[in-house]
Coordinates of N, CA, C and O in Angstrom, one line a residue:
M1052 N 9.8 2.7 -30.8 CA 9.1 2.2 -29.8 C 8.8 0.6 -30.1 O 8.6 0.1 -31.2
P1053 N 9.4 0.0 -28.8 CA 9.1 -1.8 -29.1 C 7.9 -2.1 -29.2 O 6.6 -1.6 -28.9
R1054 N 7.6 -3.2 -29.8 CA 6.5 -3.9 -30.1 C 5.7 -3.9 -28.8 O 4.3 -3.9 -29.0
L1055 N 6.2 -4.5 -27.8 CA 5.4 -4.6 -26.4 C 4.6 -3.2 -26.0 O 3.4 -3.3 -26.0
A1056 N 5.4 -2.1 -26.3 CA 4.8 -0.7 -26.1 C 3.7 -0.5 -27.0 O 2.9 0.0 -26.5
L1057 N 3.7 -0.6 -28.2 CA 2.7 -0.4 -29.0 C 1.6 -1.2 -28.9 O 0.4 -0.7 -28.7
V1058 N 1.6 -2.5 -28.7 CA 0.4 -3.2 -28.5 C -0.4 -3.0 -27.1 O -1.6 -2.8 -27.0
F1059 N 0.5 -2.8 -26.0 CA -0.2 -2.5 -24.7 C -0.7 -1.1 -24.9 O -1.9 -1.1 -24.0
A1060 N -0.2 -0.3 -25.7 CA -0.9 1.0 -25.5 C -2.2 1.1 -26.7 O -3.0 1.8 -26.4
L1061 N -2.4 0.2 -27.6 CA -3.2 0.4 -28.6 C -4.5 -0.7 -28.5 O -5.6 -0.4 -29.0
L1062 N -4.2 -1.7 -27.7 CA -5.2 -2.7 -27.7 C -6.4 -2.5 -26.5 O -6.0 -1.9 -25.8
S1063 N -7.6 -2.9 -26.9 CA -8.7 -2.6 -25.9 C -9.7 -3.6 -25.8 O -9.7 -4.5 -26.7
T1064 N -10.4 -3.4 -24.7 CA -11.7 -4.2 -24.6 C -12.9 -3.7 -25.1 O -13.5 -2.6 -24.6
P1065 N -13.5 -4.2 -26.2 CA -14.4 -3.4 -27.2 C -15.7 -3.4 -26.4 O -16.3 -2.3 -26.3
A1066 N -16.0 -4.4 -25.5 CA -17.3 -4.4 -24.8 C -17.4 -3.4 -24.0 O -18.5 -2.7 -23.8
L1067 N -16.5 -3.2 -23.2 CA -16.7 -2.0 -22.1 C -15.7 -0.6 -22.2 O -15.9 0.2 -21.5
A1068 N -15.1 -0.6 -23.7 CA -14.3 0.6 -23.9 C -13.2 0.8 -22.7 O -12.8 2.0 -22.8
Q1069 N -12.9 0.1 -22.1 CA -11.7 0.2 -21.2 C -10.5 -0.2 -22.0 O -10.5 -0.9 -22.8
V1070 N -9.4 0.7 -22.0 CA -8.2 0.5 -22.8 C -6.9 0.4 -21.8 O -6.9 1.0 -21.0
S1071 N -6.1 -0.4 -22.3 CA -4.9 -0.8 -21.9 C -4.1 0.5 -22.1 O -4.0 1.0 -23.1
T1072 N -3.4 1.2 -21.2 CA -2.6 2.2 -21.6 C -1.2 2.0 -21.5 O -0.8 1.2 -20.6
L1073 N -0.3 2.8 -22.0 CA 1.5 2.9 -21.6 C 1.9 4.1 -21.1 O 1.8 5.1 -22.0
A1074 N 2.4 4.4 -20.1 CA 3.1 5.8 -19.6 C 4.3 5.5 -19.9 O 5.1 6.7 -20.0
G1075 N 5.1 4.4 -20.0 CA 6.7 4.4 -20.1 C 6.9 2.9 -20.2 O 6.5 1.9 -19.6
T1076 N 8.2 2.7 -21.0 CA 8.9 1.5 -21.0 C 10.5 1.7 -21.2 O 10.9 2.8 -21.7
D1077 N 11.2 0.6 -21.0 CA 12.5 0.7 -21.0 C 13.1 -0.5 -22.1 O 14.0 -0.7 -22.1
G1078 N 11.9 -0.8 -22.9 CA 12.0 -1.8 -23.9 C 11.9 -3.1 -23.3 O 11.7 -4.3 -24.2
K1079 N 11.8 -3.4 -22.2 CA 11.9 -4.7 -21.5 C 10.6 -4.7 -20.5 O 9.7 -5.8 -20.6
N1080 N 10.3 -3.8 -19.9 CA 9.4 -3.8 -18.7 C 8.3 -2.5 -19.3 O 8.9 -1.6 -20.0
A1081 N 7.0 -2.4 -19.0 CA 6.2 -1.4 -19.2 C 5.2 -0.9 -17.9 O 4.9 -1.7 -17.2
L1082 N 4.9 0.5 -17.9 CA 4.3 0.9 -17.1 C 3.0 1.5 -17.6 O 3.1 2.2 -18.7
G1083 N 1.7 1.4 -17.2 CA 0.6 1.9 -17.7 C -0.6 1.5 -17.0 O -0.6 1.3 -15.9
T1084 N -1.7 1.2 -17.5 CA -2.8 0.8 -16.9 C -3.4 -0.2 -17.5 O -3.4 -0.6 -18.8
V1085 N -4.3 -1.0 -16.6 CA -4.9 -2.3 -17.4 C -6.5 -2.1 -16.8 O -6.6 -1.9 -15.6
P1086 N -7.5 -2.8 -17.6 CA -8.8 -2.7 -16.9 C -8.7 -3.7 -16.1 O -8.3 -4.8 -16.1
C1087 N -9.4 -3.4 -14.8 CA -9.5 -4.1 -13.8 C -10.7 -3.8 -13.0 O -11.3 -2.9 -12.7
A1088 N -11.2 -5.0 -12.0 CA -12.4 -4.8 -10.9 C -11.9 -5.8 -10.0 O -11.2 -6.8 -10.0
T1089 N -11.7 -4.9 -8.8 CA -11.0 -5.9 -7.6 C -12.1 -6.3 -6.7 O -11.6 -6.8 -5.6
N1090 N -13.0 -6.0 -6.9 CA -14.3 -6.4 -5.9 C -15.5 -7.1 -6.7 O -15.6 -6.7 -7.8
A1091 N -16.1 -8.3 -6.4 CA -17.2 -8.8 -7.0 C -18.2 -7.9 -7.4 O -18.7 -7.1 -6.5
G1092 N -18.4 -7.9 -8.7 CA -19.8 -7.0 -9.0 C -19.4 -5.7 -9.4 O -20.3 -5.0 -10.0
E1093 N -18.2 -5.1 -9.1 CA -17.9 -3.7 -9.6 C -17.5 -3.7 -11.3 O -17.2 -4.8 -11.7
P1094 N -17.9 -2.4 -11.5 CA -17.7 -2.5 -13.3 C -15.9 -2.5 -13.2 O -15.3 -1.9 -12.4
L1095 N -15.6 -2.6 -14.4 CA -14.1 -2.5 -14.7 C -13.6 -1.1 -14.8 O -14.4 0.0 -15.1
R1096 N -12.6 -0.8 -14.1 CA -11.8 0.6 -14.1 C -10.3 0.7 -14.7 O -9.8 -0.6 -14.8
S1097 N -9.7 1.6 -14.9 CA -8.3 1.5 -15.2 C -7.5 1.6 -14.0 O -7.8 2.3 -12.8
C1098 N -6.7 0.3 -13.8 CA -5.8 0.2 -12.7 C -4.4 0.4 -13.2 O -4.0 -0.2 -14.1
N1099 N -3.5 1.0 -12.1 CA -2.1 1.1 -12.5 C -1.4 -0.1 -12.5 O -1.8 -0.9 -11.7
A1100 N -0.8 -0.3 -13.6 CA 0.2 -1.6 -13.6 C 1.6 -1.6 -14.2 O 1.8 -0.6 -14.8
E1101 N 2.1 -2.8 -13.9 CA 3.6 -2.7 -14.3 C 3.7 -4.1 -15.0 O 3.4 -5.3 -14.4
L1102 N 4.3 -4.4 -16.0 CA 4.4 -5.5 -16.7 C 6.1 -5.6 -16.7 O 6.9 -5.0 -17.3
R1103 N 6.3 -6.8 -15.7 CA 7.7 -7.0 -15.9 C 8.5 -8.3 -16.8 O 7.7 -9.4 -16.1
R1104 N 9.1 -8.1 -17.3 CA 9.9 -9.2 -18.1 C 11.0 -9.9 -17.3 O 12.0 -9.0 -17.2
H1105 N 11.1 -10.9 -17.0 CA 12.4 -11.5 -16.3 C 13.5 -12.1 -17.2 O 12.9 -12.9 -18.2
D1106 N 14.7 -12.3 -16.7 CA 15.7 -13.0 -17.8 C 15.5 -14.3 -18.1 O 15.7 -15.0 -19.1
D1107 N 14.5 -15.1 -17.2 CA 14.2 -16.4 -17.3 C 13.1 -16.6 -18.3 O 12.6 -17.9 -18.6
G1108 N 12.5 -15.5 -18.8 CA 11.3 -15.6 -19.8 C 9.8 -15.5 -19.1 O 9.0 -15.5 -19.5
Q1109 N 10.2 -15.4 -17.7 CA 8.7 -15.4 -17.1 C 8.4 -14.0 -17.0 O 9.2 -13.1 -17.3
I1110 N 6.9 -13.6 -16.7 CA 6.4 -12.3 -16.6 C 5.7 -12.3 -15.5 O 5.0 -13.1 -15.0
T1111 N 5.8 -11.0 -14.8 CA 5.3 -10.5 -13.6 C 4.2 -9.2 -14.1 O 4.8 -8.5 -14.7
L1112 N 2.9 -9.6 -14.0 CA 2.0 -8.3 -14.0 C 1.7 -7.9 -12.7 O 1.0 -8.5 -11.8
A1113 N 2.1 -7.0 -12.3 CA 1.9 -6.0 -10.9 C 0.9 -5.0 -11.2 O 1.1 -4.0 -12.0
V1114 N -0.3 -5.2 -10.4 CA -1.6 -4.4 -10.5 C -2.0 -3.8 -9.4 O -2.0 -4.6 -8.3
G1115 N -2.0 -2.2 -9.3 CA -2.5 -1.6 -8.1 C -3.8 -1.8 -8.0 O -4.7 -1.5 -8.7
M1116 N -4.4 -2.4 -6.7 CA -5.7 -2.7 -6.3 C -6.6 -1.4 -6.2 O -7.8 -1.6 -5.9
G1117 N -5.8 -0.4 -5.7 CA -6.6 0.9 -5.4 C -6.8 1.1 -4.0 O -7.3 2.1 -3.2
N1118 N -6.4 -0.1 -3.1 CA -6.6 -0.1 -1.6 C -5.1 -0.2 -1.0 O -4.9 -0.4 0.2
G1119 N -4.1 0.2 -1.6 CA -2.8 0.3 -1.4 C -2.2 -1.2 -1.6 O -0.9 -1.4 -1.2
E1120 N -2.9 -2.4 -2.0 CA -2.4 -3.7 -2.3 C -2.0 -3.5 -3.6 O -2.6 -3.0 -4.6
V1121 N -1.0 -4.6 -3.8 CA -0.8 -5.0 -5.3 C -0.9 -6.2 -5.5 O -0.5 -7.3 -4.8
R1122 N -1.7 -6.7 -6.7 CA -1.8 -8.1 -7.1 C -0.7 -8.6 -8.2 O -0.5 -7.7 -9.2
N1123 N -0.1 -9.3 -7.8 CA 0.9 -9.8 -8.8 C 0.4 -10.9 -9.3 O -0.1 -12.2 -8.7
I1124 N 0.6 -11.2 -10.7 CA 0.0 -12.3 -11.4 C 1.1 -12.7 -12.2 O 2.1 -12.0 -12.8
Y1125 N 1.6 -14.0 -12.0 CA 2.8 -14.6 -12.7 C 2.4 -15.3 -14.0 O 1.7 -16.2 -13.6
F1126 N 3.2 -15.2 -14.7 CA 3.0 -15.8 -16.2 C 4.3 -16.7 -16.8 O 5.6 -16.2 -16.5
T1127 N 4.1 -18.2 -17.1 CA 5.0 -18.7 -17.8 C 4.6 -18.9 -19.4 O 3.4 -19.4 -19.4
D1128 N 5.5 -18.6 -20.1 CA 5.3 -18.9 -21.7 C 3.9 -18.2 -22.0 O 2.9 -18.7 -22.7
G1129 N 3.6 -17.0 -21.5 CA 2.3 -16.3 -21.9 C 0.9 -16.7 -20.9 O 0.1 -16.2 -21.5
V1130 N 1.2 -17.8 -20.1 CA -0.1 -18.2 -19.4 C 0.1 -18.0 -18.1 O 1.1 -18.2 -17.3
P1131 N -0.9 -17.3 -17.4 CA -0.8 -17.0 -16.0 C -0.9 -18.3 -15.2 O -1.9 -19.1 -15.7
N1132 N -0.2 -18.5 -14.2 CA 0.2 -19.6 -13.6 C -0.1 -19.9 -12.0 O -0.2 -20.5 -11.1
S1133 N 0.1 -18.4 -11.6 CA -0.3 -18.2 -10.0 C -0.1 -16.7 -9.7 O -0.2 -16.0 -10.6
T1134 N -0.5 -16.4 -8.5 CA -0.8 -15.0 -8.1 C 0.1 -14.9 -6.7 O 0.1 -15.9 -6.3
N1135 N -0.1 -13.6 -6.2 CA 0.4 -13.5 -4.7 C -0.9 -13.9 -3.6 O -0.7 -13.2 -2.6
S1136 N -2.0 -14.3 -4.3 CA -3.0 -14.7 -3.5 C -3.3 -16.3 -3.4 O -2.8 -17.0 -4.3
A1137 N -3.6 -16.7 -2.1 CA -4.0 -18.1 -2.2 C -5.1 -18.2 -3.0 O -5.7 -19.8 -2.9
A1138 N -6.0 -17.5 -3.5 CA -7.2 -17.8 -4.2 C -7.0 -18.3 -5.4 O -6.1 -18.2 -6.0
R1139 N -8.0 -19.2 -6.0 CA -8.2 -19.7 -7.4 C -7.9 -18.9 -8.4 O -8.6 -17.8 -8.5
L1140 N -7.0 -19.1 -9.4 CA -6.8 -18.3 -10.6 C -7.4 -19.2 -11.6 O -7.2 -20.3 -11.8
S1141 N -7.9 -18.4 -12.7 CA -8.5 -18.9 -13.9 C -8.4 -17.8 -15.0 O -8.2 -16.7 -14.8
Y1142 N -8.3 -18.1 -16.2 CA -8.3 -17.2 -17.3 C -8.8 -17.7 -18.5 O -9.4 -18.8 -18.6
E1143 N -9.2 -16.8 -19.5 CA -10.0 -16.9 -20.7 C -9.5 -16.0 -21.4 O -9.3 -15.0 -21.3
T1144 N -9.3 -16.3 -22.9 CA -9.0 -15.5 -23.9 C -10.3 -15.0 -24.8 O -11.1 -15.9 -25.2
Q1145 N -10.3 -13.7 -24.9 CA -11.6 -13.2 -25.6 C -11.0 -12.4 -26.7 O -10.4 -11.1 -26.5
G1146 N -10.8 -12.8 -28.3 CA -10.0 -12.0 -29.0 C -8.9 -11.9 -28.7 O -8.1 -12.9 -28.4
N1147 N -8.3 -10.6 -28.9 CA -6.9 -10.3 -28.5 C -6.6 -9.9 -27.0 O -5.7 -9.2 -26.7
V1148 N -7.5 -10.2 -26.2 CA -7.5 -10.0 -24.8 C -7.7 -11.1 -23.8 O -8.6 -12.0 -23.9
M1149 N -6.7 -11.2 -22.9 CA -6.7 -12.1 -22.0 C -7.4 -11.8 -20.7 O -7.1 -10.5 -20.1
V1150 N -8.3 -12.4 -20.2 CA -9.2 -11.9 -19.0 C -8.8 -13.2 -17.9 O -8.9 -14.0 -18.1
I1151 N -8.2 -12.4 -16.8 CA -7.5 -13.3 -15.8 C -8.8 -13.0 -14.6 O -9.0 -11.9 -14.2
F1152 N -9.0 -14.2 -14.0 CA -9.9 -14.0 -12.7 C -9.3 -14.6 -11.5 O -8.5 -15.7 -11.6
V1153 N -9.5 -14.0 -10.4 CA -8.9 -14.4 -9.2 C -10.1 -14.4 -8.3 O -10.7 -13.3 -8.0
D1154 N -10.4 -15.5 -7.7 CA -11.4 -15.4 -6.9 C -11.5 -14.7 -5.7 O -10.4 -14.4 -5.3
P1155 N -12.8 -14.0 -5.0 CA -13.8 -14.4 -5.4 C -14.4 -13.3 -6.6 O -15.5 -13.8 -7.2
G1156 N -13.7 -12.4 -6.8 CA -14.2 -11.5 -7.8 C -13.4 -10.5 -8.4 O -13.9 -9.7 -9.1
E1157 N -12.1 -10.7 -8.7 CA -11.2 -9.9 -9.2 C -11.1 -10.2 -10.8 O -11.1 -11.5 -11.0
V1158 N -11.1 -9.4 -11.5 CA -10.8 -9.3 -13.1 C -9.8 -8.4 -13.6 O -9.6 -7.3 -13.1
Y1159 N -9.2 -9.0 -14.4 CA -7.9 -8.1 -15.0 C -7.9 -8.5 -16.6 O -8.1 -9.5 -17.0
E1160 N -7.6 -7.5 -17.3 CA -7.5 -7.7 -18.7 C -6.2 -7.2 -19.4 O -5.7 -6.1 -18.8
I1161 N -5.4 -8.0 -20.1 CA -4.3 -7.6 -20.7 C -4.2 -7.9 -22.2 O -4.8 -9.3 -22.4
P1162 N -4.0 -7.4 -23.0 CA -3.6 -7.7 -24.5 C -2.8 -9.0 -24.5 O -1.7 -9.1 -24.0
T1163 N -3.3 -9.9 -25.6 CA -2.4 -11.1 -25.4 C -1.1 -10.9 -26.2 O -0.1 -11.3 -25.8
A1164 N -0.9 -10.0 -27.0 CA 0.2 -9.7 -27.5 C 1.3 -9.1 -26.7 O 2.7 -9.3 -26.9
A1165 N 1.0 -8.3 -25.6 CA 1.9 -8.0 -24.7 C 2.6 -9.0 -23.8 O 3.5 -8.8 -23.3
L1166 N 2.0 -10.2 -23.7 CA 2.5 -11.4 -23.2 C 3.3 -12.2 -24.2 O 3.9 -13.3 -23.8
A1167 N 3.3 -12.3 -25.4 CA 4.2 -12.6 -26.6 C 5.6 -12.7 -26.0 O 6.1 -11.6 -25.8
A1168 N 6.1 -13.8 -26.6 CA 7.9 -13.6 -26.1 C 8.1 -12.6 -27.1 O 8.1 -12.6 -28.3
Q1169 N 9.4 -12.1 -26.8 CA 10.3 -10.9 -27.5 C 11.3 -11.6 -28.2 O 12.2 -12.5 -27.6

């Protein structure tokens, strides 16, 4: 099992006991779930997600928002730099987890190790 799959499956957010899971991987991309909240004030829940690695080294995290929409978060060198939303994007690292915020109230969590260069 590739390192990405292993860390994506095992790391969690201790405070809320939400866990990133892995349903499958082809060694480059991964399907699973990530803790997320898509509306301000709602608790984190598991959202379907796909981590896509591109040949140029960039990464896209596609997260199902539960309403038929998908939030794409784009990374360069392991850092989120934009989304498919016009809203403000920010992030912080809490231990081994990157917490990504999209205004006004979206929150997504992903293990930092999943974003490391392969």
